[in-house]
Coordinates of C-alpha atoms in Angstrom, one line a residue:
M1 CA 28.1 44.4 2.9
S2 CA 25.2 43.6 0.5
K3 CA 24.0 40.1 0.2
I4 CA 25.2 38.2 -2.9
K5 CA 22.4 37.5 -5.3
T6 CA 21.7 33.9 -6.1
N7 CA 19.6 32.2 -8.8
R8 CA 17.0 29.6 -8.0
I9 CA 17.2 26.8 -10.6
N10 CA 15.2 23.7 -11.3
V11 CA 17.3 20.9 -12.8
F12 CA 16.1 17.6 -14.3
K13 CA 18.0 14.7 -15.7
I14 CA 16.8 13.3 -19.0
N15 CA 16.4 9.5 -19.2
S16 CA 19.3 7.9 -21.0
N17 CA 16.9 6.6 -23.7
F18 CA 16.8 10.1 -25.1
S19 CA 19.4 12.4 -26.6
L20 CA 19.7 16.1 -27.5
A21 CA 18.5 15.2 -31.0
T22 CA 15.1 14.2 -29.5
F23 CA 14.5 17.8 -28.7
S24 CA 15.3 19.4 -32.1
N25 CA 11.8 21.0 -31.9
V26 CA 9.5 21.6 -28.9
N27 CA 5.8 22.2 -29.7
G28 CA 4.8 25.8 -28.8
Y29 CA 8.3 26.9 -28.1
N30 CA 10.9 28.8 -30.2
K31 CA 14.5 27.7 -30.4
V32 CA 16.5 30.8 -29.7
F33 CA 20.0 29.3 -29.2
S34 CA 21.8 26.0 -30.0
D35 CA 25.2 24.6 -30.3
E36 CA 26.8 21.1 -30.3
N37 CA 25.9 20.4 -26.7
S38 CA 23.0 22.6 -25.8
C39 CA 19.8 24.4 -26.9
L40 CA 17.4 26.9 -25.4
F41 CA 13.7 27.1 -26.1
I42 CA 11.5 30.0 -25.1
Q43 CA 7.7 30.3 -24.9
K44 CA 6.7 33.9 -24.9
D45 CA 3.4 35.5 -23.7
K46 CA 1.3 32.4 -23.6
V47 CA -2.3 33.4 -22.9
S48 CA -4.6 31.5 -20.5
I49 CA -7.9 32.2 -18.8
P50 CA -7.7 32.0 -15.0
E51 CA -10.0 29.4 -13.5
W52 CA -11.4 31.8 -10.9
S53 CA -12.8 34.1 -13.7
K54 CA -15.7 31.6 -14.1
F55 CA -16.8 32.2 -10.5
I56 CA -17.1 36.0 -10.8
S57 CA -18.1 36.3 -14.5
A58 CA -21.8 36.9 -13.6
L59 CA -20.8 40.2 -12.0
S60 CA -18.4 41.2 -14.7
P61 CA -19.8 39.8 -18.0
S62 CA -18.0 42.3 -20.3
F63 CA -14.5 42.1 -18.6
S64 CA -11.9 39.9 -20.3
F65 CA -9.6 38.0 -18.0
E66 CA -6.2 36.9 -19.4
N67 CA -3.0 35.7 -17.8
R68 CA 0.3 35.8 -19.8
S69 CA 3.2 33.7 -18.9
N70 CA 6.7 33.0 -20.2
S71 CA 8.6 29.8 -20.0
F72 CA 12.0 28.3 -21.0
I73 CA 13.6 24.9 -21.4
Y74 CA 17.4 24.7 -21.6
F75 CA 18.9 21.3 -22.6
R76 CA 22.6 20.7 -21.8
V77 CA 24.8 17.7 -22.5
Y78 CA 27.4 17.3 -19.7
K79 CA 29.9 14.4 -19.9
T80 CA 27.7 11.4 -20.7
S81 CA 24.3 12.8 -19.4
L82 CA 21.7 15.1 -20.7
Y83 CA 20.1 17.6 -18.3
A84 CA 17.3 20.1 -18.6
L85 CA 16.8 23.4 -16.7
T86 CA 13.3 24.9 -16.8
G87 CA 11.4 28.0 -15.8
G88 CA 7.7 28.8 -15.8
Y89 CA 5.7 25.9 -17.2
G90 CA 8.6 24.4 -19.1
H91 CA 8.8 21.4 -16.7
K92 CA 5.5 20.1 -17.9
V93 CA 6.8 19.6 -21.5
I94 CA 9.5 17.2 -20.5
Q95 CA 7.7 15.0 -17.9
D96 CA 7.7 11.9 -20.1
Y97 CA 11.5 12.1 -20.7
I98 CA 12.9 12.6 -17.2
E99 CA 14.4 10.3 -14.6
D100 CA 11.7 10.3 -11.9
E101 CA 13.9 10.1 -8.8
F102 CA 16.9 12.2 -9.9
G103 CA 16.2 15.2 -7.7
L104 CA 15.3 13.0 -4.7
N105 CA 18.6 11.1 -5.0
V106 CA 20.5 14.4 -5.1
A107 CA 18.6 15.8 -2.1
L108 CA 19.1 12.7 0.0
R109 CA 22.9 13.3 -0.3
L110 CA 22.7 17.0 0.5
I111 CA 20.4 17.0 3.5
D112 CA 21.2 15.3 6.7
N113 CA 18.7 13.8 9.2
L114 CA 18.4 16.8 11.4
S115 CA 18.1 19.3 8.5
V116 CA 14.9 17.7 7.0
S117 CA 12.1 20.3 6.9
S118 CA 9.4 18.3 5.1
L119 CA 8.6 14.9 3.6
H120 CA 6.1 13.9 1.0
Q121 CA 5.3 10.2 1.1
F122 CA 2.8 7.6 0.0
S123 CA 1.7 5.0 2.6
I124 CA 1.7 1.4 1.4
K125 CA -0.4 0.3 4.4
S126 CA -4.0 -0.5 3.4
Q127 CA -4.9 1.7 0.4
T128 CA -2.2 4.0 -0.9
R129 CA -2.6 7.4 0.7
Q130 CA -0.7 10.6 0.3
I131 CA 1.1 12.0 3.3
Q132 CA 2.7 15.4 3.3
R133 CA 4.1 16.8 6.5
S134 CA 6.4 19.5 7.8
V135 CA 8.8 18.2 10.3
A136 CA 11.1 19.9 12.8
N137 CA 13.8 18.3 14.9
Y138 CA 12.8 15.1 13.2
N139 CA 15.1 12.2 12.6
P140 CA 13.6 9.8 10.0
G141 CA 16.2 7.2 10.9
V142 CA 14.4 6.4 14.2
D143 CA 10.9 6.5 12.7
N144 CA 10.1 2.8 12.0
E145 CA 6.8 3.8 10.3
N146 CA 8.9 5.0 7.3
Y147 CA 9.5 1.5 6.2
N148 CA 5.8 1.5 5.3
K149 CA 6.0 4.6 3.1
I150 CA 7.3 5.5 -0.3
L151 CA 9.3 8.6 -0.3
K152 CA 8.3 11.0 -3.1
S153 CA 10.1 14.2 -2.2
I154 CA 12.2 15.8 0.6
S155 CA 13.1 19.3 1.6
G156 CA 15.7 20.7 4.0
K157 CA 18.9 22.6 4.5
G158 CA 21.9 21.5 2.4
R159 CA 25.2 22.8 1.3
F160 CA 25.7 23.4 -2.4
L161 CA 28.8 24.9 -4.1
G162 CA 30.1 26.1 -0.6
K163 CA 26.8 27.8 0.4
D164 CA 23.9 26.7 2.7
F165 CA 20.5 26.7 0.9
L166 CA 17.1 25.2 1.2
I167 CA 17.1 22.2 -1.1
Q168 CA 14.1 20.5 -2.6
G169 CA 14.3 17.1 -4.3
K170 CA 11.7 15.2 -6.2
S171 CA 11.9 14.4 -9.9
S172 CA 14.0 17.6 -10.2
I173 CA 16.5 19.2 -7.8
V174 CA 15.5 22.8 -6.8
L175 CA 18.5 24.7 -5.4
R176 CA 20.2 28.1 -5.5
T177 CA 23.5 29.1 -7.0
E178 CA 25.5 32.3 -7.6
N179 CA 26.2 31.1 -11.2
D180 CA 24.2 32.0 -14.3
I181 CA 23.5 30.0 -17.4
T182 CA 27.0 30.5 -18.8
K183 CA 28.5 28.6 -15.8
V184 CA 26.0 25.9 -15.6
D185 CA 28.6 23.2 -16.2
S186 CA 30.0 23.9 -12.7
V187 CA 26.6 23.3 -11.3
L188 CA 26.2 20.0 -13.2
D189 CA 29.7 18.9 -12.2
E190 CA 28.8 19.5 -8.5
I191 CA 25.6 17.5 -8.9
E192 CA 27.4 14.6 -10.5
N193 CA 30.0 14.6 -7.7
I194 CA 27.1 14.6 -5.1
L195 CA 25.5 11.6 -6.7
E196 CA 28.8 9.6 -6.0
L197 CA 28.3 10.2 -2.3
E198 CA 26.4 8.1 0.3
E199 CA 23.0 9.3 1.3
K200 CA 22.9 11.4 4.4
V201 CA 19.2 10.9 5.3
D202 CA 18.7 7.6 7.0
I203 CA 15.3 6.7 5.7
F204 CA 13.9 3.4 4.4
K205 CA 13.9 3.0 0.7
S206 CA 11.4 0.2 0.7
Y207 CA 9.4 0.4 -2.6
K208 CA 9.9 1.8 -6.0
Q209 CA 6.9 2.4 -8.2
V210 CA 7.2 0.7 -11.6
K211 CA 6.9 3.3 -14.4
D212 CA 8.2 1.2 -17.4
K213 CA 5.1 0.5 -19.5
S214 CA 6.5 -2.8 -20.9
L215 CA 7.3 -4.1 -17.5
I216 CA 3.8 -3.1 -16.2
S217 CA 2.2 -4.9 -19.1
R218 CA 4.2 -8.1 -18.3
L219 CA 3.2 -7.9 -14.6
D220 CA -0.4 -7.2 -15.4
F221 CA -0.5 -10.1 -17.9
G222 CA 0.8 -12.4 -15.2
L223 CA -1.8 -11.1 -12.7
Y224 CA -4.7 -11.5 -15.1
R225 CA -3.6 -14.9 -16.1
K226 CA -3.2 -16.0 -12.5
L227 CA -6.6 -14.5 -11.5
Y228 CA -8.4 -16.1 -14.5
K229 CA -6.9 -19.5 -13.8
F230 CA -8.0 -19.2 -10.2
Y231 CA -11.5 -18.4 -11.3
L232 CA -11.6 -21.5 -13.5
G233 CA -10.4 -23.6 -10.6
K234 CA -7.0 -24.3 -12.2
G235 CA -4.8 -22.2 -9.8
D236 CA -4.6 -21.0 -6.2
S237 CA -4.8 -17.6 -4.6
S238 CA -1.8 -17.8 -2.3
T239 CA -0.4 -14.5 -3.9
L240 CA -3.8 -12.9 -4.4
Y241 CA -5.6 -10.8 -1.8
L242 CA -8.3 -8.1 -1.6
D243 CA -7.1 -4.8 -0.1
L244 CA -10.3 -3.3 1.1
P245 CA -11.3 0.1 2.5
D246 CA -10.9 0.6 6.2
A247 CA -14.6 0.6 6.7
F248 CA -14.9 -3.0 5.5
K249 CA -12.1 -4.0 7.9
R250 CA -13.5 -2.0 10.9
F251 CA -17.0 -3.5 10.9
D252 CA -18.2 -7.1 10.5
Y253 CA -21.2 -6.7 8.2
S254 CA -23.7 -9.5 8.1
K255 CA -23.1 -10.0 4.4
Y256 CA -21.8 -8.3 1.3
R257 CA -23.0 -7.7 -2.3
M258 CA -21.1 -7.9 -5.5
L259 CA -22.2 -6.1 -8.6
I260 CA -21.1 -7.7 -11.9
N261 CA -22.7 -7.8 -15.3
R262 CA -25.7 -6.0 -14.0
K263 CA -26.2 -8.7 -11.4
N264 CA -26.2 -8.5 -7.6
I265 CA -24.6 -11.5 -5.9
E266 CA -24.5 -11.8 -2.1
V267 CA -21.4 -13.2 -0.3
N268 CA -20.9 -13.9 3.4
E269 CA -17.3 -13.0 3.6
L270 CA -14.9 -10.7 1.8
D271 CA -12.5 -13.4 0.9
I272 CA -11.2 -14.0 -2.6
N273 CA -12.0 -17.8 -2.4
E274 CA -15.6 -17.0 -1.4
I275 CA -15.9 -14.5 -4.2
K276 CA -14.5 -17.0 -6.7
S277 CA -17.0 -19.7 -5.6
R278 CA -20.0 -17.4 -5.9
L279 CA -18.9 -16.2 -9.3
Y280 CA -18.5 -19.7 -10.5
E281 CA -21.9 -20.7 -9.2
E282 CA -23.6 -17.9 -11.0
F283 CA -21.6 -17.8 -14.3
Q284 CA -19.6 -21.1 -14.4
D285 CA -16.8 -20.3 -16.9
G286 CA -18.9 -17.7 -18.7
L287 CA -17.0 -14.6 -17.5
S288 CA -14.1 -12.9 -19.2
I289 CA -11.2 -11.5 -17.3
K290 CA -12.5 -8.0 -18.2
N291 CA -15.8 -8.9 -16.5
I292 CA -14.1 -10.1 -13.4
L293 CA -11.9 -7.0 -13.1
S294 CA -14.9 -4.7 -13.3
L295 CA -16.6 -6.3 -10.2
R296 CA -17.6 -3.9 -7.4
I297 CA -18.5 -4.6 -3.8
N298 CA -20.7 -3.1 -1.1
G299 CA -21.4 -3.9 2.5
I300 CA -24.9 -4.6 3.9
S301 CA -25.8 -3.5 7.5
I302 CA -27.9 -5.5 9.8
E303 CA -31.0 -3.7 8.6
G304 CA -30.3 -4.8 5.1
V305 CA -29.4 -1.4 4.0
S306 CA -26.4 -0.9 1.7
D307 CA -24.5 1.7 3.7
I308 CA -21.0 1.5 2.1
Y309 CA -20.3 1.4 -1.6
H310 CA -16.7 1.1 -2.7
N311 CA -16.7 2.6 -6.2
S312 CA -13.5 0.9 -7.4
S313 CA -13.1 -2.1 -9.7
L314 CA -11.5 -5.3 -8.6
D315 CA -8.5 -4.3 -10.6
R316 CA -8.0 -1.5 -8.0
L317 CA -8.8 -3.7 -5.0
I318 CA -6.7 -6.7 -5.7
V319 CA -3.3 -7.1 -4.3
C320 CA -0.9 -9.4 -6.2
E321 CA 2.6 -10.6 -5.4
S322 CA 4.7 -11.5 -8.3
M323 CA 8.3 -12.7 -9.0
L324 CA 9.6 -11.6 -12.3
D325 CA 13.3 -11.9 -13.5
N326 CA 14.2 -12.8 -9.8
Q327 CA 12.8 -9.5 -8.6
Y328 CA 9.8 -9.2 -6.2
Y329 CA 6.8 -7.0 -7.1
I330 CA 3.5 -6.1 -5.5
K331 CA 0.4 -4.6 -7.1
L332 CA -1.5 -2.3 -4.7
D333 CA -4.2 0.2 -5.4
G334 CA -3.9 -0.4 -9.1
K335 CA -0.1 0.3 -9.1
W336 CA 2.9 -2.0 -9.3
F337 CA 5.8 -1.5 -6.9
R338 CA 9.2 -3.2 -6.9
V339 CA 10.1 -4.4 -3.4
L340 CA 13.7 -3.4 -2.5
D341 CA 16.0 -5.9 -0.9
N342 CA 16.6 -3.9 2.3
I343 CA 12.9 -3.9 3.3
I344 CA 12.6 -7.7 2.8
Q345 CA 15.5 -8.2 5.3
F346 CA 14.0 -5.6 7.7
I347 CA 10.7 -7.4 7.8
D348 CA 12.3 -10.8 8.2
D349 CA 14.3 -9.5 11.2
K350 CA 11.2 -8.1 12.8
I351 CA 9.1 -11.3 12.2
K352 CA 11.8 -13.3 14.0
N353 CA 10.9 -11.5 17.2
I354 CA 7.2 -12.7 17.3
S355 CA 6.6 -15.6 19.7
V356 CA 5.6 -18.9 18.0
E357 CA 3.9 -21.6 20.1
R358 CA 3.7 -24.9 18.2
G359 CA 1.4 -27.6 19.5
Y360 CA -0.9 -25.3 21.6
L361 CA -3.9 -26.2 19.4
P362 CA -4.7 -29.7 18.1
D363 CA -4.3 -30.8 14.5
W364 CA -6.7 -29.8 11.7
N365 CA -8.1 -33.1 10.6
V366 CA -9.5 -32.5 7.1
R367 CA -11.4 -35.7 6.8
D368 CA -13.0 -35.5 10.2
I369 CA -14.0 -31.9 9.6
E370 CA -15.5 -32.7 6.1
N371 CA -17.5 -35.6 7.6
I372 CA -19.0 -33.4 10.3
I373 CA -19.9 -30.8 7.7
L374 CA -21.6 -33.4 5.6
F375 CA -23.5 -34.8 8.6
N376 CA -24.6 -31.3 9.6
N377 CA -25.8 -30.6 6.1
S378 CA -27.9 -33.8 6.2
I379 CA -29.8 -32.6 9.2
G380 CA -30.2 -29.0 7.9
K381 CA -27.5 -27.4 9.9
K382 CA -25.1 -25.4 7.7
S383 CA -21.5 -25.3 8.9
Y384 CA -18.0 -24.5 7.7
A385 CA -14.5 -25.8 8.5
E386 CA -13.4 -23.1 11.0
Q387 CA -16.7 -23.4 12.9
V388 CA -16.4 -27.2 13.2
Y389 CA -12.8 -26.9 14.4
N390 CA -13.6 -24.3 16.9
E391 CA -16.6 -26.1 18.3
K392 CA -14.5 -29.2 18.8
L393 CA -12.1 -27.2 20.9
T394 CA -14.9 -26.2 23.3
E395 CA -15.1 -29.7 24.6
D396 CA -12.2 -28.5 26.8
N397 CA -14.0 -26.3 29.4
N398 CA -11.2 -23.7 29.2
F399 CA -12.2 -22.7 25.7
K400 CA -15.3 -20.6 25.0
L401 CA -16.7 -20.3 21.5
L402 CA -17.0 -16.7 20.3
D403 CA -17.1 -17.5 16.5
R404 CA -19.9 -15.6 14.8
N405 CA -21.2 -14.5 18.3
L406 CA -21.3 -10.9 17.3
I407 CA -21.4 -7.9 19.6
Q408 CA -23.7 -5.0 18.4
L409 CA -22.5 -1.5 18.7
G410 CA -24.8 1.4 18.0
S411 CA -27.6 0.7 15.4
H412 CA -25.5 -0.5 12.5
S413 CA -22.5 -2.7 13.2
K414 CA -22.0 -6.1 14.6
I415 CA -18.4 -7.1 15.5
E416 CA -16.8 -10.4 16.3
L417 CA -14.3 -10.3 19.2
A418 CA -12.5 -13.5 18.3
D419 CA -13.1 -17.1 17.4
L420 CA -12.3 -18.6 20.8
Y421 CA -11.4 -17.4 24.3
D422 CA -9.0 -19.4 26.5
S423 CA -10.0 -18.5 30.0
S424 CA -7.1 -20.4 31.6
K425 CA -4.6 -18.2 29.9
N426 CA -6.6 -15.0 29.1
R427 CA -6.2 -15.5 25.4
F428 CA -8.3 -14.2 22.5
I429 CA -7.8 -16.7 19.6
H430 CA -8.3 -16.0 15.9
V431 CA -8.4 -19.2 13.8
K432 CA -8.3 -19.6 10.1
N433 CA -7.2 -22.1 7.5
T434 CA -5.2 -19.7 5.4
W435 CA -1.9 -19.0 3.7
G436 CA -0.3 -16.5 1.4
A437 CA -1.7 -13.0 1.0
Q438 CA -5.1 -14.1 2.2
A439 CA -3.6 -14.4 5.7
S440 CA -3.6 -10.6 5.8
Y441 CA -7.4 -10.7 6.4
L442 CA -6.9 -12.8 9.5
F443 CA -4.2 -10.4 10.8
S444 CA -6.4 -7.4 10.2
Q445 CA -9.4 -9.1 12.1
A446 CA -7.1 -9.7 15.1
F447 CA -5.9 -6.1 15.2
V448 CA -9.3 -4.4 14.6
S449 CA -11.2 -6.4 17.3
S450 CA -8.4 -6.1 19.9
A451 CA -8.1 -2.4 19.3
L452 CA -11.8 -2.0 19.8
Y453 CA -11.7 -4.1 23.0
A454 CA -8.8 -2.0 24.3
N455 CA -10.3 1.4 23.4
S456 CA -14.1 1.1 23.6
K457 CA -15.6 0.7 27.1
E458 CA -19.0 -0.1 25.6
F459 CA -17.6 -2.9 23.5
R460 CA -15.4 -4.2 26.3
D461 CA -18.2 -4.2 28.9
K462 CA -20.5 -6.1 26.5
C463 CA -17.9 -8.7 25.7
Q464 CA -17.0 -9.3 29.4
E465 CA -20.7 -9.7 30.3
R466 CA -21.5 -12.1 27.5
F467 CA -18.4 -14.2 27.5
E468 CA -17.4 -13.9 31.2
I469 CA -14.0 -12.6 30.3
Q470 CA -11.6 -11.7 33.2
S471 CA -11.4 -7.9 33.4
S472 CA -8.1 -7.2 35.1
E473 CA -5.3 -9.5 33.8
R474 CA -3.2 -8.7 30.7
K475 CA -4.6 -10.4 27.6
T476 CA -2.8 -12.2 24.8
I477 CA -3.9 -12.2 21.2
V478 CA -3.3 -15.6 19.5
I479 CA -3.2 -15.7 15.7
A480 CA -3.7 -19.3 14.8
M481 CA -3.2 -20.5 11.2
A482 CA -4.0 -24.0 9.9
I483 CA -1.2 -24.7 7.4
E484 CA 0.4 -27.7 5.8
S485 CA 2.7 -29.7 8.1
K486 CA 5.7 -29.2 5.9
K487 CA 5.5 -25.4 6.4
I488 CA 5.4 -25.4 10.2
N489 CA 9.2 -25.6 10.9
D490 CA 10.0 -22.4 8.9
F491 CA 6.8 -20.6 9.9
P492 CA 6.4 -17.5 9.8
L493 CA 9.5 -16.7 7.7
N494 CA 8.3 -18.9 4.9
M495 CA 5.2 -16.8 4.2
S496 CA 5.0 -14.5 1.2
Y497 CA 6.3 -11.0 1.5
F498 CA 2.9 -9.2 1.7
A499 CA 1.7 -11.7 4.3
K500 CA 4.8 -11.0 6.4
L501 CA 4.4 -7.2 6.0
S502 CA 0.7 -7.4 7.0
L503 CA 1.6 -9.6 10.0
Y504 CA 4.3 -7.2 11.2
N505 CA 1.9 -4.2 10.9
A506 CA -0.9 -6.0 12.8
V507 CA 1.4 -7.3 15.5
S508 CA 3.0 -3.9 16.0
N509 CA -0.4 -2.3 16.3
I510 CA -1.7 -5.0 18.7
R511 CA 1.3 -4.6 21.0
N512 CA 0.8 -0.8 21.0
N513 CA -2.6 -1.5 22.5
G514 CA -1.0 -3.4 25.4
Y515 CA -1.4 -7.0 24.4
D516 CA 1.0 -9.9 24.0
V517 CA 0.9 -11.7 20.7
V518 CA 1.5 -15.4 20.0
L519 CA 1.5 -17.1 16.6
V520 CA 0.2 -20.6 16.6
P521 CA 0.6 -22.9 13.5
I522 CA -2.0 -25.7 13.4
S523 CA -0.9 -28.8 11.4
I524 CA -3.3 -29.8 8.7
I525 CA -3.5 -33.6 8.5

């Protein structure tokens, strides 16, 4: 018995803001059919020059290369929706009019967990990165890393109109059917019925990229206003943070350099407060928000050589959390994402499982610390708050000061293991007066240094020799945050979303390297 021939079709759903009348004409296409509920456009024999012809033209100067292609777009009103079927390059014409996740939503209801063949995702950890992978015998429901990723497309086996086919879902749904164009309503009816079902693929839907231009404008306006007020000293940075390249996080450079308005400005730490202070010292209130957003940063190695240059503006580096119309948003890598409710609950549930030890470290006495800094300055000794607090702790013989005591690896990088080491409990302690999104830098430091200690024998041997660290017993990483006393009872669940996400990522990675993790809130008095 001969195999029944099927047709491969590519179906889009047009955004409800547009109607069939929107497409009375399509540039470069001829309308060859229309009725009350549909119209068909054809582009015939479009000529293009293949890109590869430039490569071989020197050996064939007189030969003319031409590709010819044909495309179609078929619009169809079905019930209350407008759909488009395309062939060739027709899909490119309608990209500004489609529902972006239509095909993905259909595919998630056709493919089950064990039938997934490939995933296309963006990672929201650190800078946004594209991930495309083929998977076999893979159950996304038990892959916790998926909460960190934005699902863009999915492929796998699914059943459509009574037949099993390979299904692909992204902005469109690509599937096969025995029907031709005259019976397309049965295809659209099946699609609408599928969209009424529950999703079969158990995968986190954590973030949704904002595409609405007016919403993006409102969110950007709020970010720029917040950033500029912060620069002028009229606002805080609890929801502002710099998301920096992995290289900046991996190595503790001796200093950094900012390039702004053709001026190089050195900073000691990649912290948004430090950057703000240095900008204000140099320019007072003479910078515009456009100037600030164009700022670029590079790291300086111990030889004074600029060996990493991140060629992105501050507008691409800055992370901002924003509440708008009772909905939570994050800007990351220059893009805005809406945080979906299920991931907020997921992160909160995970955060509850991290040990919190209140009272382990003494209070952070602001007045005492400021007085010590003033005295140190008067005798020519520069100091900063964390340093003063850490030095005070070493009056207890169990605590060893590691702050700014850097370990050199190779010829370029110097790395700080921790701020303190508690020899009585085998604890590496990382201390910072921080809150909000800025806390992510502290979490990243704790993870990077502990991972290096666990995985680099050279680094571990040098640390044990210099600091007399016990070599055999299991270690604990202490993440200590000096915070307002009123925040301690609800800590860490009262942190901002991005801070909690960064904390969970860091703690998960630290535990994977064999450490215990303890959170220690320090009361600011």
